[in-house]
PDB file of C-alpha atoms in Angstrom:
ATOM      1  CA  UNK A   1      93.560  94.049 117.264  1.00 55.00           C
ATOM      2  CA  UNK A   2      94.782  91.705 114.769  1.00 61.00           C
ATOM      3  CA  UNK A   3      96.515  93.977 112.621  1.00 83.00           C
ATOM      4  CA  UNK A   4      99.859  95.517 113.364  1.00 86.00           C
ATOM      5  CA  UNK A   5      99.529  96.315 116.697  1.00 89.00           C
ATOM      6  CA  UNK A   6      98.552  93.083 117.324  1.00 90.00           C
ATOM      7  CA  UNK A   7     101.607  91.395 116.139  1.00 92.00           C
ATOM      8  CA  UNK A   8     103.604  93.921 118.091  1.00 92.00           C
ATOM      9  CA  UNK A   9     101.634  93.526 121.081  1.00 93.00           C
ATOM     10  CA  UNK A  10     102.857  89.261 121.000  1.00 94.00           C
ATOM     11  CA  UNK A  11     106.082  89.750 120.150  1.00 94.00           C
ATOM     12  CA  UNK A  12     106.344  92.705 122.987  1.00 94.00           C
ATOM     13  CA  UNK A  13     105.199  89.866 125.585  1.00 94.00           C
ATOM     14  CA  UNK A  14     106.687  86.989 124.335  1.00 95.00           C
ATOM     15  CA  UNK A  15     110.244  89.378 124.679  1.00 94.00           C
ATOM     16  CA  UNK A  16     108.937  90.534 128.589  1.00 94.00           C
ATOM     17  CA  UNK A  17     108.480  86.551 129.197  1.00 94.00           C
ATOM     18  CA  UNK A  18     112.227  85.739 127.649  1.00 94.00           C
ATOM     19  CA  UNK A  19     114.022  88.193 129.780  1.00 93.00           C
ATOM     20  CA  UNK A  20     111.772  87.322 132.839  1.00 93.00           C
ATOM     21  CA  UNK A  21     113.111  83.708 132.239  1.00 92.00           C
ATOM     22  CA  UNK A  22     116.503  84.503 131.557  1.00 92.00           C
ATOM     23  CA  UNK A  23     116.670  86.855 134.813  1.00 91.00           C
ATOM     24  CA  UNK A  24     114.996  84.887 137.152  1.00 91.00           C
ATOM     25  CA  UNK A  25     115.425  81.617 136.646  1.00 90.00           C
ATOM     26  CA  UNK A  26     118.332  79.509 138.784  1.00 88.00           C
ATOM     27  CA  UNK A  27     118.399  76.580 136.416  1.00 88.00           C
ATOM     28  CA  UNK A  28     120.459  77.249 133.562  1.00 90.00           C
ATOM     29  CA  UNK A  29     118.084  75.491 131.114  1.00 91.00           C
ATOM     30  CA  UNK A  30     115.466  77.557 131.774  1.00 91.00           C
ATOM     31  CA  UNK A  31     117.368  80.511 131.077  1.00 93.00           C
ATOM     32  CA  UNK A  32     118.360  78.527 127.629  1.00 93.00           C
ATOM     33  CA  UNK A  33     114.675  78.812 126.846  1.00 94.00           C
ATOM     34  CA  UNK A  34     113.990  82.304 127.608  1.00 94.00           C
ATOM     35  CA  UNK A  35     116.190  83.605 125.285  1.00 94.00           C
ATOM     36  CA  UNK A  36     114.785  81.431 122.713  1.00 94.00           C
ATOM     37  CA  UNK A  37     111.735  82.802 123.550  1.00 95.00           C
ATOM     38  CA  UNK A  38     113.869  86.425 122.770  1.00 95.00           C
ATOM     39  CA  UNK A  39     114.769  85.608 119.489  1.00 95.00           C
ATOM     40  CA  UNK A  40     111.252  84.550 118.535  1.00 95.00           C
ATOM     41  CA  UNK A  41     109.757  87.726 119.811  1.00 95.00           C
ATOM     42  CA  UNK A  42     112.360  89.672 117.226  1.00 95.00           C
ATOM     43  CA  UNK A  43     111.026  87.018 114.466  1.00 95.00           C
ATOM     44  CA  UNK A  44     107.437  87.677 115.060  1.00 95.00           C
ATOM     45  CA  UNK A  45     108.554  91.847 114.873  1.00 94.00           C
ATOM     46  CA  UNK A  46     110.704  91.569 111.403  1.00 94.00           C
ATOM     47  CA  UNK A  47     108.140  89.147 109.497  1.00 93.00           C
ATOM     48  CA  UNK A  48     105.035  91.466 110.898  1.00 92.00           C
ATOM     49  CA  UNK A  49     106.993  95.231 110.453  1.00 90.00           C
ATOM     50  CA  UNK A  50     108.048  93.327 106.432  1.00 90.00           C
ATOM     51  CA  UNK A  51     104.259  92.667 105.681  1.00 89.00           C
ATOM     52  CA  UNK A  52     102.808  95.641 106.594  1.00 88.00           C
ATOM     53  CA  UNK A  53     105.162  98.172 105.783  1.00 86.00           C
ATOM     54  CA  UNK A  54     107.276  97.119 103.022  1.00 84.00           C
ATOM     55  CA  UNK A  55     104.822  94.280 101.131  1.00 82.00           C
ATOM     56  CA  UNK A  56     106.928  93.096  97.940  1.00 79.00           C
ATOM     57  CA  UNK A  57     110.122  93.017  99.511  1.00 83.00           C
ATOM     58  CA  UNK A  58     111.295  90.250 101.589  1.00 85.00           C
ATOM     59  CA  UNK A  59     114.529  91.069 103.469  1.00 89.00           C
ATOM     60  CA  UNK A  60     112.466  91.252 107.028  1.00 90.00           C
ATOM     61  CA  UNK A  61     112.116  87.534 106.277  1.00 92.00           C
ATOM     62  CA  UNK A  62     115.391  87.103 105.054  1.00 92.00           C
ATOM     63  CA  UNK A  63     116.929  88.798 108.460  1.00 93.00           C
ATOM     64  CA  UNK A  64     114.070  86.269 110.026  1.00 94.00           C
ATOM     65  CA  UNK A  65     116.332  83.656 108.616  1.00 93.00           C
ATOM     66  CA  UNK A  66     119.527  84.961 110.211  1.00 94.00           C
ATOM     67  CA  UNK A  67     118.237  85.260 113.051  1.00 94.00           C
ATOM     68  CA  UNK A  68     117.217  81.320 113.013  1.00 93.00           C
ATOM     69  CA  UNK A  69     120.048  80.215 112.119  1.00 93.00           C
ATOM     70  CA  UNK A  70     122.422  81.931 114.739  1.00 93.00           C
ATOM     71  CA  UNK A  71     120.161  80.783 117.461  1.00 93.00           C
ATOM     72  CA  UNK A  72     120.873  77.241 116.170  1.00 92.00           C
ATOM     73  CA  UNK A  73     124.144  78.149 116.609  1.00 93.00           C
ATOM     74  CA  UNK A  74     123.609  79.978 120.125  1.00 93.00           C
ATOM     75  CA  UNK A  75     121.040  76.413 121.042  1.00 92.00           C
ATOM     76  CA  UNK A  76     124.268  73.789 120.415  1.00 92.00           C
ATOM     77  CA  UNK A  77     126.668  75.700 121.933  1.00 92.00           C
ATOM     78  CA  UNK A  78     124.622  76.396 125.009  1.00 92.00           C
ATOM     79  CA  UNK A  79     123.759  73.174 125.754  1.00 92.00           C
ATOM     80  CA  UNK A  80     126.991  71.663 125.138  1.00 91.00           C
ATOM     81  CA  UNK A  81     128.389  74.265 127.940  1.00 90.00           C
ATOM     82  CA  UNK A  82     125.431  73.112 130.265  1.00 90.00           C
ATOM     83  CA  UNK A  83     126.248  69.589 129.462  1.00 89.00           C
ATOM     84  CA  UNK A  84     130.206  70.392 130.334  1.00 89.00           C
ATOM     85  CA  UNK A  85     128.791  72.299 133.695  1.00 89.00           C
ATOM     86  CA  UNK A  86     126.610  69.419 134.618  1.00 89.00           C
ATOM     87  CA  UNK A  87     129.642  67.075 134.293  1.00 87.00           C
ATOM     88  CA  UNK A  88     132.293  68.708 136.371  1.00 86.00           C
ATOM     89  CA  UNK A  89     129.759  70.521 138.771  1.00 85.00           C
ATOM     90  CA  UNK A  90     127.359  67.556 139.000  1.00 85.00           C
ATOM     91  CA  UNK A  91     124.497  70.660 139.225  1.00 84.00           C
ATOM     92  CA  UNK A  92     122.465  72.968 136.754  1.00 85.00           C
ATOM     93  CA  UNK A  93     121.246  75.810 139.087  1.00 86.00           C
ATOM     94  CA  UNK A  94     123.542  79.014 138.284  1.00 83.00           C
ATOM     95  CA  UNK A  95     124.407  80.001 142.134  1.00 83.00           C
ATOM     96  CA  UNK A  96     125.982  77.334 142.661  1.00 83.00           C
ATOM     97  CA  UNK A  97     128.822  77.978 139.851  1.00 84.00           C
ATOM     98  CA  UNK A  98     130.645  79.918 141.791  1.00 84.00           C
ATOM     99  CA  UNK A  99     134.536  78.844 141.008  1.00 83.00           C
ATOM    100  CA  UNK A 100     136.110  82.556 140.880  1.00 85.00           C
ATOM    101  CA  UNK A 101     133.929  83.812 143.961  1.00 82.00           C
ATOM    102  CA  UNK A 102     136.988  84.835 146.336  1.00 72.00           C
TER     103      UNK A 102
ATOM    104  CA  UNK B   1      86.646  88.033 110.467  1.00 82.00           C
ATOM    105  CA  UNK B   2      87.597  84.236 110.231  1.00 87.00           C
ATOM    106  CA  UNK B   3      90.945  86.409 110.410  1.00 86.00           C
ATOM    107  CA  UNK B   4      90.456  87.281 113.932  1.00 89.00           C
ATOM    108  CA  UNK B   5      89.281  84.650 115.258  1.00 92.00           C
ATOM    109  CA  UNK B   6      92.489  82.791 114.081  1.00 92.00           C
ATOM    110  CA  UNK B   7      94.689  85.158 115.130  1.00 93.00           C
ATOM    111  CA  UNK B   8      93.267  85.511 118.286  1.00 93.00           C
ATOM    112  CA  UNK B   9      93.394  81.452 118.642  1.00 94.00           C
ATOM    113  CA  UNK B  10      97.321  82.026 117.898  1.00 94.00           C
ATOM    114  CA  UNK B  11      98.071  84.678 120.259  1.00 94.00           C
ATOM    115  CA  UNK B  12      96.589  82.401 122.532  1.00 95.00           C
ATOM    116  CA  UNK B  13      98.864  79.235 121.768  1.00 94.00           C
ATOM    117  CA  UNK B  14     101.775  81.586 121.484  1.00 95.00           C
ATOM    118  CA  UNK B  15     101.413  83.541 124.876  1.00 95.00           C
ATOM    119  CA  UNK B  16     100.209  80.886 127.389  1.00 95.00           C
ATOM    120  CA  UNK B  17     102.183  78.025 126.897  1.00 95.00           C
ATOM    121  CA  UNK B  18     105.243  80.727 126.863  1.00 95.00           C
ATOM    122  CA  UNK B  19     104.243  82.137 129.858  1.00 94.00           C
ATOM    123  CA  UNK B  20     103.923  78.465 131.183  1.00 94.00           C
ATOM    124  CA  UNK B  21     107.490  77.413 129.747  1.00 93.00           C
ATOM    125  CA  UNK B  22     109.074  80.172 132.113  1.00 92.00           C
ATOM    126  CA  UNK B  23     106.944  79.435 135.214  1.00 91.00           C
ATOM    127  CA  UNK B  24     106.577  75.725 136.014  1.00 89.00           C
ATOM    128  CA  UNK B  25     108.864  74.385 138.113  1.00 87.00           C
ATOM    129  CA  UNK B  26     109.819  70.562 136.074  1.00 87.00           C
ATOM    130  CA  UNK B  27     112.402  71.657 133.027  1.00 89.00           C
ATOM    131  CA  UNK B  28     111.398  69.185 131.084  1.00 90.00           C
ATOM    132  CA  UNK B  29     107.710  70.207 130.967  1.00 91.00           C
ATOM    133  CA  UNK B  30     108.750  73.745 130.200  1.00 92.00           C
ATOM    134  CA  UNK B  31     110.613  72.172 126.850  1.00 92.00           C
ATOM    135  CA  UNK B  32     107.518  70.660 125.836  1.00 94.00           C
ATOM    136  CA  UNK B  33     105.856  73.885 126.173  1.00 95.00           C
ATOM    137  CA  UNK B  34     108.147  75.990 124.681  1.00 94.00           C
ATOM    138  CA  UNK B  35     108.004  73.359 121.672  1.00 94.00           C
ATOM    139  CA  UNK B  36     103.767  74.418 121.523  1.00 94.00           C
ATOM    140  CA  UNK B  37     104.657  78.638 121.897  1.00 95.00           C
ATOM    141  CA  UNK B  38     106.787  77.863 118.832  1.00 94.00           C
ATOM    142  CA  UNK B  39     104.310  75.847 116.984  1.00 95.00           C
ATOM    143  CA  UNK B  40     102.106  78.876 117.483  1.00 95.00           C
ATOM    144  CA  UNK B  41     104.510  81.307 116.222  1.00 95.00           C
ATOM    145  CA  UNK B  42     105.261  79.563 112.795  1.00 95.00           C
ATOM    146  CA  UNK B  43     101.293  79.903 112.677  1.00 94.00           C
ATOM    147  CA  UNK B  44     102.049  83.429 112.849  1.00 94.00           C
ATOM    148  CA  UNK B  45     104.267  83.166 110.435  1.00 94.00           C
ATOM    149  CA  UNK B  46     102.022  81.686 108.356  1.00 93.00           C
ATOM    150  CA  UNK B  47      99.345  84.067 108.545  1.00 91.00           C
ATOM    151  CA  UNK B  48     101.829  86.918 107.860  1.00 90.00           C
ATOM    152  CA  UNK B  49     102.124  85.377 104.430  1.00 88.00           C
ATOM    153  CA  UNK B  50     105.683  83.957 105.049  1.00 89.00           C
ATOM    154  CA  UNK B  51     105.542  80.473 103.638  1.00 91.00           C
ATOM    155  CA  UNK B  52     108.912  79.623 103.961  1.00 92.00           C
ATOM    156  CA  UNK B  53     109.569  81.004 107.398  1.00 93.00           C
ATOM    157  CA  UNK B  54     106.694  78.949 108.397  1.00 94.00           C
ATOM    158  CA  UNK B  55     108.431  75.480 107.074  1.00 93.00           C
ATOM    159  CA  UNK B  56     111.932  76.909 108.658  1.00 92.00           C
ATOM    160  CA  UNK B  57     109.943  77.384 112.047  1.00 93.00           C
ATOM    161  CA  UNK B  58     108.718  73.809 112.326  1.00 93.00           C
ATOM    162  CA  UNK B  59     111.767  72.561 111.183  1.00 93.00           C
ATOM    163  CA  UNK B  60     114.715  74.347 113.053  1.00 91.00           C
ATOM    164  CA  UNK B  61     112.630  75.434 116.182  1.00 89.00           C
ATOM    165  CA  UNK B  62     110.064  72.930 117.252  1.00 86.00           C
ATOM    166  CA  UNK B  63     111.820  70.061 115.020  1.00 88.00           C
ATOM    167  CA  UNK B  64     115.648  70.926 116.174  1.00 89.00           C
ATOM    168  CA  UNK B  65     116.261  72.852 118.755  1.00 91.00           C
ATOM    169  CA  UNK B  66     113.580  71.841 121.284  1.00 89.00           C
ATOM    170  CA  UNK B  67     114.872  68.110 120.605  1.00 91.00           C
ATOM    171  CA  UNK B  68     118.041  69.113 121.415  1.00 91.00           C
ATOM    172  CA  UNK B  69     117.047  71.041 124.661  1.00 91.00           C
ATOM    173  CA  UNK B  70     114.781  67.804 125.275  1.00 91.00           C
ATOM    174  CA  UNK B  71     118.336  65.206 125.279  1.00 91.00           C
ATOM    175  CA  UNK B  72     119.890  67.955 127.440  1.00 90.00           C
ATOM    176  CA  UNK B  73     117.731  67.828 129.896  1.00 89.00           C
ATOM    177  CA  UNK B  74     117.732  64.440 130.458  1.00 89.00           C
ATOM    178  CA  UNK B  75     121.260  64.252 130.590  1.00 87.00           C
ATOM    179  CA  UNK B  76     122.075  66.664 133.077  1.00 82.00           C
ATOM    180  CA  UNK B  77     120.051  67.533 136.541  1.00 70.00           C
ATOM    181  CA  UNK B  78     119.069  64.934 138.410  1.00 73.00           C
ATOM    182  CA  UNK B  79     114.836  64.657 139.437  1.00 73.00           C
ATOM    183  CA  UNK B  80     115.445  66.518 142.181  1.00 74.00           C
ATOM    184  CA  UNK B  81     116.459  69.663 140.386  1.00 72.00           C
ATOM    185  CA  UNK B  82     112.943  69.558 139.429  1.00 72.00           C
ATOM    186  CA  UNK B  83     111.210  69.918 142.660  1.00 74.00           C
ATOM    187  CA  UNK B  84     113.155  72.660 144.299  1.00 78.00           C
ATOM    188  CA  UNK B  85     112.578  76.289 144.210  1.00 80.00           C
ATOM    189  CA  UNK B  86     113.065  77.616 140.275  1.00 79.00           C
ATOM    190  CA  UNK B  87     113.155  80.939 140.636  1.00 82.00           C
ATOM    191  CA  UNK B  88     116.457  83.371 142.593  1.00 81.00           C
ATOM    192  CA  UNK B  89     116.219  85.726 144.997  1.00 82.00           C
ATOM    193  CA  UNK B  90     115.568  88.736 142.740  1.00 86.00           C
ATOM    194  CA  UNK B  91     112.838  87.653 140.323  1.00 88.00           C
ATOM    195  CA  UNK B  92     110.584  90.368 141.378  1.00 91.00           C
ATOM    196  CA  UNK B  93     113.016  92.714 139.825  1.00 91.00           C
ATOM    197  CA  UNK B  94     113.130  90.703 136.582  1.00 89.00           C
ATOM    198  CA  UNK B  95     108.832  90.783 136.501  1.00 92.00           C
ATOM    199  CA  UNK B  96     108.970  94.605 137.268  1.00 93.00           C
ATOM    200  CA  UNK B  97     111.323  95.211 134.248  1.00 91.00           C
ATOM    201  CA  UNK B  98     109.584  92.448 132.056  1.00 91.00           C
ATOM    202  CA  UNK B  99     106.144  94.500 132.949  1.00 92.00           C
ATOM    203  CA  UNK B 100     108.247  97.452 132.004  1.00 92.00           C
ATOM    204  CA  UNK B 101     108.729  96.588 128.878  1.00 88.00           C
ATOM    205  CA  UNK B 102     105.609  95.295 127.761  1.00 91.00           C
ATOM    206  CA  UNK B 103     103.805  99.045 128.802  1.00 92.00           C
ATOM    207  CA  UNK B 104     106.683 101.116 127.168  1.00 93.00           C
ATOM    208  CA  UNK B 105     106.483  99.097 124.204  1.00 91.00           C
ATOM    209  CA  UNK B 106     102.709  99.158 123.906  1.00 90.00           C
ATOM    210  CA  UNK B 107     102.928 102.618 124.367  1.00 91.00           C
ATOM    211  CA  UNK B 108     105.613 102.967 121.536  1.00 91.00           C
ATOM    212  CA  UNK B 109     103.599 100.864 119.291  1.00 88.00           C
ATOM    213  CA  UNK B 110     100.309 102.988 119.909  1.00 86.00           C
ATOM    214  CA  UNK B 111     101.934 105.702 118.006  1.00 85.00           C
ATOM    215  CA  UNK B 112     103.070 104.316 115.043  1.00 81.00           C
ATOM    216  CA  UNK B 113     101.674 104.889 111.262  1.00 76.00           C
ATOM    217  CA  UNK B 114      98.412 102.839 110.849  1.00 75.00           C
ATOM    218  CA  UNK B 115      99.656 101.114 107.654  1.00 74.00           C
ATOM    219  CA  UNK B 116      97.730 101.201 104.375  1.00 68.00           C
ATOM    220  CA  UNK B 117      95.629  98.900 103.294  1.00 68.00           C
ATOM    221  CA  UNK B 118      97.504  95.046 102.852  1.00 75.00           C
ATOM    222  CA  UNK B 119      97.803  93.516  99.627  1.00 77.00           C
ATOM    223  CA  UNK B 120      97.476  90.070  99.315  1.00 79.00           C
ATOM    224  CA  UNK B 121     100.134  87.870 100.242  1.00 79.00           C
ATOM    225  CA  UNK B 122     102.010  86.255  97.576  1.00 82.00           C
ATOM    226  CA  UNK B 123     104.622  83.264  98.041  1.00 85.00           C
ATOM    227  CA  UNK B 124     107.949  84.690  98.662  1.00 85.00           C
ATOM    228  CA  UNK B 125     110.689  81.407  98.529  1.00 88.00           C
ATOM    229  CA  UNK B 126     111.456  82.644  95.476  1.00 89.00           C
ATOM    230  CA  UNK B 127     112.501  86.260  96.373  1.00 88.00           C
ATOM    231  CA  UNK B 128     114.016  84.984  99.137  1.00 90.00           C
ATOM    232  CA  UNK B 129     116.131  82.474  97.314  1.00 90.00           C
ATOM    233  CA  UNK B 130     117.382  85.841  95.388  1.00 90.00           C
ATOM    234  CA  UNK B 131     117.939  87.730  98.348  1.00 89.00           C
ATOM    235  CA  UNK B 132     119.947  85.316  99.618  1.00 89.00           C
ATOM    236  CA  UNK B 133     122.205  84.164  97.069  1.00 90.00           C
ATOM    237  CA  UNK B 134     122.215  87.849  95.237  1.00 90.00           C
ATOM    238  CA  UNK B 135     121.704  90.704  97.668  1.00 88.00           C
ATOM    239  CA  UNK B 136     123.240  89.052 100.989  1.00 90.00           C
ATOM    240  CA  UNK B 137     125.791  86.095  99.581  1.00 93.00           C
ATOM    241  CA  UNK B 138     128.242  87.543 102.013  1.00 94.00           C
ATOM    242  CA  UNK B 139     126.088  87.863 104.997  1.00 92.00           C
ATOM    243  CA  UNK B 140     124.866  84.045 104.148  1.00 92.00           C
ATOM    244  CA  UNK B 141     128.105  82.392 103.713  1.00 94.00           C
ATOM    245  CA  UNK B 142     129.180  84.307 106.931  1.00 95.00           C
ATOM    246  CA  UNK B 143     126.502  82.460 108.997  1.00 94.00           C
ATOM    247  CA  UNK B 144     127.506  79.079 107.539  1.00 94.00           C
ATOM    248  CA  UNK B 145     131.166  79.866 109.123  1.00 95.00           C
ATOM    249  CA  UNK B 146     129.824  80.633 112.437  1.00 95.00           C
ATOM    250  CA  UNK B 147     127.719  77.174 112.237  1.00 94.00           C
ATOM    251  CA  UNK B 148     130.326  75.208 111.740  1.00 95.00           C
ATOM    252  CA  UNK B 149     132.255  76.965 114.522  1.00 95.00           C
ATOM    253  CA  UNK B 150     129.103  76.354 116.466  1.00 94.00           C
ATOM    254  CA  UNK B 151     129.432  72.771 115.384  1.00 92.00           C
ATOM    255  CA  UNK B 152     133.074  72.461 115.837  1.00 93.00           C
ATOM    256  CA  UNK B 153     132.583  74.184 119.483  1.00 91.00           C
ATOM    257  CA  UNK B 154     129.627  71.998 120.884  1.00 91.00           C
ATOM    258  CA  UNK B 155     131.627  68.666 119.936  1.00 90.00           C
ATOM    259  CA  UNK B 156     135.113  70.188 122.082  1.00 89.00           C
ATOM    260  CA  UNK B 157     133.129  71.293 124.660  1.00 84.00           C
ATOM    261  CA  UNK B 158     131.341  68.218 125.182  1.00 81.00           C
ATOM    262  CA  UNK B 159     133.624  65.709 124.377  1.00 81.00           C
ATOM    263  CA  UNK B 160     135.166  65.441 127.795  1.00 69.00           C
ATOM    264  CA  UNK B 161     138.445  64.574 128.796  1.00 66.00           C
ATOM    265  CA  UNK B 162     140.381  62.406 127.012  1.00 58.00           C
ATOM    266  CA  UNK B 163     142.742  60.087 128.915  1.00 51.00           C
TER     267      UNK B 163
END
């Protein structure tokens, strides 16, 4: 279990439990956290599909770091829009942002 | 075999407090788990012989970003956003297709290569360093624009009005 397949197998359900957050959740920071949970499951594949299949190169990790650093990125501008939303809507739950609903 | 047990300990500190951090109702209680399921996965990292992804982890992940997400919270939703119903009307469509996708991928996974036998890790910083700066300098310099767009973007957006 702990080889390959393993690490598959975690990042397979940590992916399942990102897009179950970022579906069903109504407050907009939980969605924020399952798709960090997302990007960690793709992590967990590159570093574990680098190690077992091509050991001695390192550009798995290197995309790794990529894909860190633009969910920085994605993590500050997300929250600033939240922030923005909480201040003119004065709520966080994503039915009631409903400004171009005719 | 001290191997499995480890990575068994891991996969547990990974997938529970994740599946916790997408569950429980209180926001701020799902930050502080998702700040443990990331803990667990620079463990991962470490075990997978990635030394500096490991440091990079802790740092950006369960040093940055979950500190971030922590402020946020507290600045926006009042307590009572905390108490009410989390979930919409169709999250039993989002668990079917979650469930989905764990079987189809554990299926896919099932049939791949069994790979040879793993040599043993060595520190890779270095080669990284070169990969980097060599290999991908335009790829690299290209994700330092779009951080300091990020930057740039978060302070506008949250500045608020000026009067």
């Amino acid at each position: 279990m702990s080889g390959l397949f393993g690490y598959l197998l975690i990042g397979a359900i940590l992916l399942a439990l990102g897009i179950y957050g970022a579906l069903a959740r109504r407050n907009l920071l939980g969605v924020l956290i399952g798709i960090e949970l997302i990007f960690n499951a793709a992590n967990i594949n590159f570093v574990a599909l680098n190690r077992y299949l091509h050991p001695g190169q390192s550009l798995g990790q290197a995309a790794a770091i990529f894909v860190i650093a633009l969910a920085a990125a994605e993590a500050v501008v997300g929250l600033a829009l939240v922030l923005t939303i909480y201040r003119n809507f004065r709520t966080v739950l994503s039915e009631n942002l409903n400004l171009l609903k005719g | 075999m001290i191997e499995k047990i480890v990575f068994g300990l891991l996969a547990f500190l990974v997938v529970v407090p994740a599946a916790l951090a997408v569950t429980l109702k209180n926001v701020f209680h799902c930050a502080l788990f998702l700040v443990l399921s990331l803990t667990g996965v620079a463990g991962l990292f470490a075990m997978l012989g990635a030394d500096f992804l490991f440091v990079a982890q802790l740092l950006v992940y369960a040093g940055g970003i979950t500190v971030l997400l922590l402020f946020v919270v507290l600045l926006s939703g009042s307590p009572k956003d905390w108490v009410v119903r989390q979930v919409n009307a169709q999250w039993i469509v989002g668990l079917l297709i979650s469930g989905m996708f764990v079987g189809l991928l554990a299926a896919v996974f099932k049939q791949m290569p069994v790979p040879a036998a793993l040599v043993p890790a060595v520190p890779t910083t270095a080669a990284l360093g070169l990969v980097l700066i060599r290999d991908w300098v335009l790829p690299f310099e290209a994700v330092s624009l779009v951080l300091l767009a990020a930057l740039v973007g978060a302070v506008h957006f949250s500045k608020g009005r000026s009067r």
